[in-house]
N, C-alpha and C. Protein backbone atom coordinates (compact mmCIF):
# COMPACT_ATOMS: atom_id res chain seq x y z
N UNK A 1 140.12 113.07 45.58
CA UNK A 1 139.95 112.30 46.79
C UNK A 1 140.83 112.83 47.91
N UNK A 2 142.41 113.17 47.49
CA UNK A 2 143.06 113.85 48.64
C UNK A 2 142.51 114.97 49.12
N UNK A 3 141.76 115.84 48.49
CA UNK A 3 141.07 117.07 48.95
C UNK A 3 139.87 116.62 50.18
N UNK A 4 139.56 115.92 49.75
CA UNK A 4 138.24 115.50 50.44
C UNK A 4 138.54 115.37 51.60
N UNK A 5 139.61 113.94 51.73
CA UNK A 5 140.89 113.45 52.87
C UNK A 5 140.66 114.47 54.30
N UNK A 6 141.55 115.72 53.51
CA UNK A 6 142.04 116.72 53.71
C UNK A 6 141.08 117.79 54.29
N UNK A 7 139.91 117.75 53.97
CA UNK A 7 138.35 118.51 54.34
C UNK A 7 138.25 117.87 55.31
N UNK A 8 137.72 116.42 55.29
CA UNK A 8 137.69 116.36 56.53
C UNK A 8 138.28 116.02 57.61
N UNK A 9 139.46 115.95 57.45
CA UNK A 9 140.62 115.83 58.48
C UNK A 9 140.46 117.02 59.28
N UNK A 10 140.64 118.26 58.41
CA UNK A 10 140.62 119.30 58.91
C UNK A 10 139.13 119.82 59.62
N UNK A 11 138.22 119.20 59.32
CA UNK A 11 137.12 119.28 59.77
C UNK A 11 137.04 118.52 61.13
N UNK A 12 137.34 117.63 61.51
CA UNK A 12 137.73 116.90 62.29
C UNK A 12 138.42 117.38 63.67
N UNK A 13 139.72 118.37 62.84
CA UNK A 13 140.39 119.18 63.82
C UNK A 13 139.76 120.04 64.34
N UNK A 14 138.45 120.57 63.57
CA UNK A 14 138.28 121.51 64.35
C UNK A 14 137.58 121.75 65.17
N UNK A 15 136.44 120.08 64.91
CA UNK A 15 135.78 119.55 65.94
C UNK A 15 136.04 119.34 67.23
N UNK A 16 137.65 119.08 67.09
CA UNK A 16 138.11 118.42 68.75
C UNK A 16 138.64 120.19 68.92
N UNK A 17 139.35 120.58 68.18
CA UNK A 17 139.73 122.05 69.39
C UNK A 17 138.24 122.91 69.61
N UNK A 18 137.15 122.61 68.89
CA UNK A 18 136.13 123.70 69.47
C UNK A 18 135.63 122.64 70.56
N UNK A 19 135.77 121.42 70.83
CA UNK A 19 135.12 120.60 71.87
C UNK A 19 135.95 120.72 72.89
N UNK A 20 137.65 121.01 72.61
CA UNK A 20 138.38 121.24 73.60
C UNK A 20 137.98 122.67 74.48
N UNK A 21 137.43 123.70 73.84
CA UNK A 21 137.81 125.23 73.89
C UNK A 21 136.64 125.01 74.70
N UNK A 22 135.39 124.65 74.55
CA UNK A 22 134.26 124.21 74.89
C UNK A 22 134.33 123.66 76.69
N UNK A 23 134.95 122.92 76.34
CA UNK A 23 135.29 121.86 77.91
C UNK A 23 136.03 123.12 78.61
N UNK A 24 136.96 123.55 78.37
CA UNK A 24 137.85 124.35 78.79
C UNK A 24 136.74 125.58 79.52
N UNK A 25 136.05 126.44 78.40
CA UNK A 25 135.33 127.24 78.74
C UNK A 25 133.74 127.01 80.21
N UNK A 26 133.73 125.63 79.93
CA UNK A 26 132.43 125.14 80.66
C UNK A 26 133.03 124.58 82.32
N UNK A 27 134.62 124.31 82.65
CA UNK A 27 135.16 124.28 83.58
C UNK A 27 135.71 125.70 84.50
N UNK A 28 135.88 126.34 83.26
CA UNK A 28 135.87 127.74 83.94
C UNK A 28 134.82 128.38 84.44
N UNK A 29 133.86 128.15 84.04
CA UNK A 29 132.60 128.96 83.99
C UNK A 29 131.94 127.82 85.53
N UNK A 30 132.03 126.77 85.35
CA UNK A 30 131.68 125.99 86.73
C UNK A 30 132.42 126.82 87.94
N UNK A 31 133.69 126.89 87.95
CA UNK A 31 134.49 127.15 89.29
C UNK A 31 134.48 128.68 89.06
N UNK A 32 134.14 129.88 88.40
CA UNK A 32 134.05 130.29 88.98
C UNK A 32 132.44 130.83 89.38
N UNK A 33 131.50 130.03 89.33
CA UNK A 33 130.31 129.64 89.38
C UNK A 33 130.44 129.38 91.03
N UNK A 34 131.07 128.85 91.33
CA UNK A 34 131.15 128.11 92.84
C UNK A 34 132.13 129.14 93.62
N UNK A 35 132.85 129.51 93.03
CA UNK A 35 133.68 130.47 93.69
C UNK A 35 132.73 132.11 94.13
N UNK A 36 131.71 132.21 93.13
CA UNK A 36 130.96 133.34 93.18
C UNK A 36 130.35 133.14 94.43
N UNK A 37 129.32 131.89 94.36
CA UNK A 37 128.41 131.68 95.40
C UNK A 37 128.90 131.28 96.54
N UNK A 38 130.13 131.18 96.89
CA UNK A 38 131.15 130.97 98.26
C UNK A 38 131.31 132.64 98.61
N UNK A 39 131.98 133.19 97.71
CA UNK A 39 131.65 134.58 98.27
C UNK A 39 130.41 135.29 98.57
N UNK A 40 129.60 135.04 98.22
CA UNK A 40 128.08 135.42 98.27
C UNK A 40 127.57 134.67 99.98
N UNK A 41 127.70 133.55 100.00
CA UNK A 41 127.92 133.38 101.16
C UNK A 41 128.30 134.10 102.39
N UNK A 42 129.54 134.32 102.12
CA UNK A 42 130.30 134.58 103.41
C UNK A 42 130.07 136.16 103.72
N UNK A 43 129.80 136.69 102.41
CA UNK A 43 128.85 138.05 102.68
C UNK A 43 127.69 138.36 103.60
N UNK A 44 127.11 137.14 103.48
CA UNK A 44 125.91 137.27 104.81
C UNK A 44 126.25 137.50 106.17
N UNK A 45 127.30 138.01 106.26
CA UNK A 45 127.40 138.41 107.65
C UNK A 45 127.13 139.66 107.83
N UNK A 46 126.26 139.95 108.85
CA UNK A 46 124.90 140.89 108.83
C UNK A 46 126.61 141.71 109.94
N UNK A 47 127.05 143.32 109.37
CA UNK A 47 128.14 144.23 110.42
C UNK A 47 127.16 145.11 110.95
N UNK A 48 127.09 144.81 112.47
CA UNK A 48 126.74 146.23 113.10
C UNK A 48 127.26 147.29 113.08
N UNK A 49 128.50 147.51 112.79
CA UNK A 49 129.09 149.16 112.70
C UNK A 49 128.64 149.50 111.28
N UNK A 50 128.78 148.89 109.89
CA UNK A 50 128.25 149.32 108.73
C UNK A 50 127.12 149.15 108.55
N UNK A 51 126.44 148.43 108.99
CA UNK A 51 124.76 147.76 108.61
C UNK A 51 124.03 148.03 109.74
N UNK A 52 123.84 147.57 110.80
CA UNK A 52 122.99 148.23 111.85
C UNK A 52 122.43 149.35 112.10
N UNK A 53 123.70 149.91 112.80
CA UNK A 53 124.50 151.04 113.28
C UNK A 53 123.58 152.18 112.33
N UNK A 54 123.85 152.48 111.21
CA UNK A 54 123.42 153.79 110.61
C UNK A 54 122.21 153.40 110.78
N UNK A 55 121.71 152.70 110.41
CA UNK A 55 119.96 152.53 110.54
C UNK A 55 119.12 153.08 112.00
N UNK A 56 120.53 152.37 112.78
CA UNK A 56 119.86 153.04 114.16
C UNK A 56 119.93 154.36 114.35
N UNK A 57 121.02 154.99 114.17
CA UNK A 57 121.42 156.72 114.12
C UNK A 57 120.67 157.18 113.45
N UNK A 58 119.51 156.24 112.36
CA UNK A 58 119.19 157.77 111.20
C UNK A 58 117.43 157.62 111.80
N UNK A 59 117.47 156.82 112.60
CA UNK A 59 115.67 156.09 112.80
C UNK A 59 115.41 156.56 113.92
N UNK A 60 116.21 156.03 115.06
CA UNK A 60 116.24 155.74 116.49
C UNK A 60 116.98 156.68 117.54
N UNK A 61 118.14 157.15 117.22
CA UNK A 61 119.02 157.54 118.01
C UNK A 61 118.41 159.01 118.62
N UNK A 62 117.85 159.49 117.87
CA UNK A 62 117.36 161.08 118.11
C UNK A 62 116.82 161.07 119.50
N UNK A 63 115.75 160.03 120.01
CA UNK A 63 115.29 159.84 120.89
C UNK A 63 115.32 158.96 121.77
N UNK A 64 116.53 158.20 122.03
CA UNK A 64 116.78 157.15 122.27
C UNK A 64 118.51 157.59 123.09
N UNK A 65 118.73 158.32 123.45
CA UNK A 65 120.40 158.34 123.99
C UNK A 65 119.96 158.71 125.12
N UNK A 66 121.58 158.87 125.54
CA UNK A 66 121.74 159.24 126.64
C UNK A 66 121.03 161.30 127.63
N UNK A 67 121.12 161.77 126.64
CA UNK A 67 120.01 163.14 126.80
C UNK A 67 118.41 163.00 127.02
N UNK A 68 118.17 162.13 125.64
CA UNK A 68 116.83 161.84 125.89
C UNK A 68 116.65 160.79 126.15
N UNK A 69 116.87 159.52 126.74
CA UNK A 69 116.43 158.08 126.72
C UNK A 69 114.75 158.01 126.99
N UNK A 70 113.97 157.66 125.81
CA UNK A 70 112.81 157.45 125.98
C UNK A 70 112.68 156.35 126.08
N UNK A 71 111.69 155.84 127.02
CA UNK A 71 111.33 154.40 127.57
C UNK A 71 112.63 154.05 128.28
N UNK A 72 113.49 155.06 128.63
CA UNK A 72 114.28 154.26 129.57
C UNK A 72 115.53 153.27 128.82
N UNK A 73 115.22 153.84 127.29
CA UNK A 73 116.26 153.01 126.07
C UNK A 73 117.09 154.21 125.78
N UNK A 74 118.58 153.63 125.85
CA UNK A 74 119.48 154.03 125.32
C UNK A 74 119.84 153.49 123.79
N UNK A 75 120.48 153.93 122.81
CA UNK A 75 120.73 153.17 122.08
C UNK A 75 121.95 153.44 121.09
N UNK A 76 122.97 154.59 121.93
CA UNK A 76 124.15 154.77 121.34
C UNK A 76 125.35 154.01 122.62
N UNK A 77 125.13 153.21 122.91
CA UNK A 77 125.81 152.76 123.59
C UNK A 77 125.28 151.07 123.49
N UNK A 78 126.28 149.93 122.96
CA UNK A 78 125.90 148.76 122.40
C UNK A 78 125.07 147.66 123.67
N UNK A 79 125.99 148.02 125.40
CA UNK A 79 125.25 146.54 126.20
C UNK A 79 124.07 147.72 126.29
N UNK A 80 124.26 149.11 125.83
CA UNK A 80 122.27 149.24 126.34
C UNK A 80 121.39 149.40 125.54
N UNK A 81 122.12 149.12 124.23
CA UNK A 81 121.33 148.54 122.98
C UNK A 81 120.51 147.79 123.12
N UNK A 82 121.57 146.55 124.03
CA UNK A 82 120.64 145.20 123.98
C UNK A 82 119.75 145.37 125.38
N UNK A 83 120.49 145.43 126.49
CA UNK A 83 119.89 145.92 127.42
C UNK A 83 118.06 145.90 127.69
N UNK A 84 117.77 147.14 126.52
CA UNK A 84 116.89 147.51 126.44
C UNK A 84 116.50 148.63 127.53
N UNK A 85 115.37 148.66 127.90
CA UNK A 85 114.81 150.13 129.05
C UNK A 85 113.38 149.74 129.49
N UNK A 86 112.40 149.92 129.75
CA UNK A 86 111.57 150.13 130.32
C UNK A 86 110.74 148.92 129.81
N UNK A 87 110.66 148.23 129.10
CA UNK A 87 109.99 147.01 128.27
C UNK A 87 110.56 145.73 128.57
N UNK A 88 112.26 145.87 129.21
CA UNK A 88 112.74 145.03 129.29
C UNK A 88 113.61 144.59 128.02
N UNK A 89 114.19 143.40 127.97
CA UNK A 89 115.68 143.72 127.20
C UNK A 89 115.18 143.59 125.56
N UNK A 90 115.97 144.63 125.18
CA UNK A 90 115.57 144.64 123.62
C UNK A 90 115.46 143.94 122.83
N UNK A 91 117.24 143.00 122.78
CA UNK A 91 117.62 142.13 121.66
C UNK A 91 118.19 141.18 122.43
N UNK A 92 117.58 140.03 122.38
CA UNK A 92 118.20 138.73 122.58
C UNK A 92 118.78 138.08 121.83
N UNK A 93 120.08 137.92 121.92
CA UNK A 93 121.38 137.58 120.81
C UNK A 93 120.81 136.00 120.16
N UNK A 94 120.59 135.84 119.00
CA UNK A 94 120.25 134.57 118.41
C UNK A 94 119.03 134.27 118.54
N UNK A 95 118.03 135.34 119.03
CA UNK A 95 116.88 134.90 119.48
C UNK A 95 115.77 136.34 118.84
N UNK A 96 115.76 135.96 117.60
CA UNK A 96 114.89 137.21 117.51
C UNK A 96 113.66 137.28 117.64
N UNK A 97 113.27 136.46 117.68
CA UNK A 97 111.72 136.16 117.73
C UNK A 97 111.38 136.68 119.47
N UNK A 98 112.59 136.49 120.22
CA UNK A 98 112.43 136.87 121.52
C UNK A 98 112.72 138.57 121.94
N UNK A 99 113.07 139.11 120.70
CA UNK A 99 113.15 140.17 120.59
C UNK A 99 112.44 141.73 120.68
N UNK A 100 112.42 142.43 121.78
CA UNK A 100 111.09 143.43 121.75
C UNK A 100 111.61 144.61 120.67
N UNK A 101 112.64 144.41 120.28
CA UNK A 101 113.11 145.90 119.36
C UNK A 101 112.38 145.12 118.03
N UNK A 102 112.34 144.13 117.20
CA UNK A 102 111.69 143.05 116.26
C UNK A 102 110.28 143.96 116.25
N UNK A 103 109.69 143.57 117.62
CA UNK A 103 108.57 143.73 117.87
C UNK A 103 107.80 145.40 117.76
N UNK A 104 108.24 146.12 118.32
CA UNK A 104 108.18 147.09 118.12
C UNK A 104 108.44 148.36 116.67
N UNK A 105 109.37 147.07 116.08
CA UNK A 105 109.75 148.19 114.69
C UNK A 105 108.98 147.37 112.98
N UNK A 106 108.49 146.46 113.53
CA UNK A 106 107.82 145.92 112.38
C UNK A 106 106.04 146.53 112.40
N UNK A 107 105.77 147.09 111.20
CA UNK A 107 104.58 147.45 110.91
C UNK A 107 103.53 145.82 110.89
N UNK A 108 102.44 146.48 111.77
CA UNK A 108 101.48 145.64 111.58
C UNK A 108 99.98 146.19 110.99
N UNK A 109 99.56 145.94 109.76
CA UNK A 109 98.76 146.68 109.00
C UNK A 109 99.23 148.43 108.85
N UNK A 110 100.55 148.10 107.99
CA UNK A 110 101.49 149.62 107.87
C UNK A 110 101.90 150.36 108.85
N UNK A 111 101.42 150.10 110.23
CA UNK A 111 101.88 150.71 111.24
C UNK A 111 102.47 150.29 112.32
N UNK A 112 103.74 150.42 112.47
CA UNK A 112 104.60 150.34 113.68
C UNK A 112 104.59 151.26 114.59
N UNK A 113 105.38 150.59 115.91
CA UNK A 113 105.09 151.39 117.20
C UNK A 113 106.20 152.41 117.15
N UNK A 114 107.20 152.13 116.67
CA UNK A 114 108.74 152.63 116.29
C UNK A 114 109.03 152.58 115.29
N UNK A 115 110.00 153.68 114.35
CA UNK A 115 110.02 154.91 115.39
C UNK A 115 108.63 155.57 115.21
N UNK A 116 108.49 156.62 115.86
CA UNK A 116 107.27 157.24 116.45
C UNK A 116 107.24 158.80 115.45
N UNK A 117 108.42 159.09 115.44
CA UNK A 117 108.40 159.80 114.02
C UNK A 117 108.70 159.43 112.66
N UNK A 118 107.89 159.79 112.13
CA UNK A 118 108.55 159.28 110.45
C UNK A 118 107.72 157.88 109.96
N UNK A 119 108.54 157.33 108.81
CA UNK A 119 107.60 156.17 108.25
C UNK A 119 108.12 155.13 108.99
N UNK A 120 107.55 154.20 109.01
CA UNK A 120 108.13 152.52 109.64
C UNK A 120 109.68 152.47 109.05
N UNK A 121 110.49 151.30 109.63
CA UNK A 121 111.61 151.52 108.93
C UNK A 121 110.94 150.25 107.66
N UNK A 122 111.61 150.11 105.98
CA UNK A 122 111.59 149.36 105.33
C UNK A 122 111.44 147.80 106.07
N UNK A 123 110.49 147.04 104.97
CA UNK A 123 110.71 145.47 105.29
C UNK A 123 112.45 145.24 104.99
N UNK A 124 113.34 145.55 104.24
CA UNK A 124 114.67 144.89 103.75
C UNK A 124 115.50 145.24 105.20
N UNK A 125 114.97 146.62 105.56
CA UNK A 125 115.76 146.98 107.06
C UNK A 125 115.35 146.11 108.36
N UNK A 126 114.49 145.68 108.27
CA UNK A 126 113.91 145.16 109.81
C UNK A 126 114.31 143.34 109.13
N UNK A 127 114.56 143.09 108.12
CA UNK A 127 115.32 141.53 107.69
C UNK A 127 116.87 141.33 108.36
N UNK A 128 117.21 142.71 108.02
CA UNK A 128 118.86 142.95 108.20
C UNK A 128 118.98 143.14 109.11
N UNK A 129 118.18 143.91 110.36
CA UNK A 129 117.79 143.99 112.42
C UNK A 129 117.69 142.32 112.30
N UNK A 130 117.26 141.90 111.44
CA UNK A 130 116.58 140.69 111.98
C UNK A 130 117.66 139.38 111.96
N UNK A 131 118.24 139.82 111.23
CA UNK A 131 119.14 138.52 110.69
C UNK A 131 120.46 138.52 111.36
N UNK A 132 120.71 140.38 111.86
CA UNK A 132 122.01 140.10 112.82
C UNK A 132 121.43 139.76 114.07
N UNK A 133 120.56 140.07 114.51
CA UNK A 133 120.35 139.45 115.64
C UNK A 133 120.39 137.55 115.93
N UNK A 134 119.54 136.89 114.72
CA UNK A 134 119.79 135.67 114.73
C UNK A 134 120.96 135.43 114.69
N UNK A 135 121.84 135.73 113.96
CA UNK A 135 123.41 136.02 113.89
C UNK A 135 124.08 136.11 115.05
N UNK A 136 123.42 136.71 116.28
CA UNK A 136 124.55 136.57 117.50
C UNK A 136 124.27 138.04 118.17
N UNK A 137 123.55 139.16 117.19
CA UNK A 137 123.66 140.55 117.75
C UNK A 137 125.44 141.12 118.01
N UNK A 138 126.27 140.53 117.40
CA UNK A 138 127.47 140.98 117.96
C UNK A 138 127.83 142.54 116.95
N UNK A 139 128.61 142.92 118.35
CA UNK A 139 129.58 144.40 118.18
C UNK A 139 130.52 144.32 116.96
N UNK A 140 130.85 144.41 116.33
CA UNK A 140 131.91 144.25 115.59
C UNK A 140 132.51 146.16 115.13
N UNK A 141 132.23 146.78 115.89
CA UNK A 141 132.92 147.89 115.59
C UNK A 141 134.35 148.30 116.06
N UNK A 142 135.28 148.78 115.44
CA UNK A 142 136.38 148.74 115.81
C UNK A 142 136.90 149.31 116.63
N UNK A 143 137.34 149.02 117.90
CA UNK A 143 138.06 149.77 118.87
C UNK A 143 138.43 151.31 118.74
N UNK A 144 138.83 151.45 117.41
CA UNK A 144 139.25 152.71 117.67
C UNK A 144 138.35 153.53 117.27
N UNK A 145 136.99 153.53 116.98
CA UNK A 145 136.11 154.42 116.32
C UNK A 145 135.11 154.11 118.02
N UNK A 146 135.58 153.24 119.08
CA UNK A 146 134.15 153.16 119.96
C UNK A 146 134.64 154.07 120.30
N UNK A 147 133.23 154.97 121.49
CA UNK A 147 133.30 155.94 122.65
C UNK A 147 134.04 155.39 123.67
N UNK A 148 135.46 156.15 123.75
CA UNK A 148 135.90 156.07 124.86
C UNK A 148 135.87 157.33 126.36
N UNK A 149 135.58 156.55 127.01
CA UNK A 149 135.21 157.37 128.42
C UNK A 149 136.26 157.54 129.56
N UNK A 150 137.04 158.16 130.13
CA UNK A 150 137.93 158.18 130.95
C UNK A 150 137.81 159.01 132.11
N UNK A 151 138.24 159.54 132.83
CA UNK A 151 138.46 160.19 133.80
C UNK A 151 138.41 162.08 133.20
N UNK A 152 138.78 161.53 132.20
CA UNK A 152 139.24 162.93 131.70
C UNK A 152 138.47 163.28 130.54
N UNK A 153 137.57 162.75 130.44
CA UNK A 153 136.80 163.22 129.49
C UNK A 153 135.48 162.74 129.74
């Protein structure tokens, strides 16, 4: 009978530390569950110097600066980014739908107007045009990497 006692006493124990280890494990796994998707969050902030930016240099820029400005668009230089050229202003900050660069770079039955060489840019690329713009269109490149212009140069 003391054996028995003793079985399940110990059986008992080991019920509550695997229910403890359990709780323990299922509180961890919550927070950092919530902690993941807080960072995942705050990730959505769409950077024009890392995220934009190259898309525009590798798509757009060829024909689009200050040498060649076609349509009267610049687009290595950020107020004539938005600016726009000959169509009128490109990107309306928070307003993409009011947007003619939107307009112009999304394929309609596979074909876009822009760019004019090469394939359309990707649907995931014209989400990410799309989402900083709702976003605000802001500069966020760092002072010391912009073009600076002086007297002397």
């Amino acid at each position: 009978m003391s054996s028995l006692v003793n079985t399940l006493s110990a059986k008992r124990f080991s019920m509550k530390a695997l229910c403890s280890c359990l709780h323990v494990l299922f509180v961890w796994v919550a927070s950092w569950s919530f902690a993941l998707a807080e960072s995942e969050s705050s990730n959505d902030h769409i950077s024009f110097h890392k995220q934009i930016r190259p898309l525009f240099q590798a798509n757009c820029q060829g024909c689009h600066q200050p040498a060649k400005p076609l349509g009267g668009y610049v687009m290595t230089e950020f107020d004539r980014l938005l600016a726009g050229g000959d169509s009128g202003a490109a990107i309306v900050s928070e307003k993409p739908d009011e947007s003619n660069l939107l307009e112009l770079i999304t394929p309609v039955d596979g074909v876009a107007e822009m760019p004019k060489k090469g394939d359309p840019l990707h649907k995931t690329e014209i989400a990410l045009i799309h989402k900083w713009i709702a976003q605000g269109a802001i500069d966020d490149t760092p002072t010391n990497v912009q073009q600076q212009y002086t007297s002397d140069n």
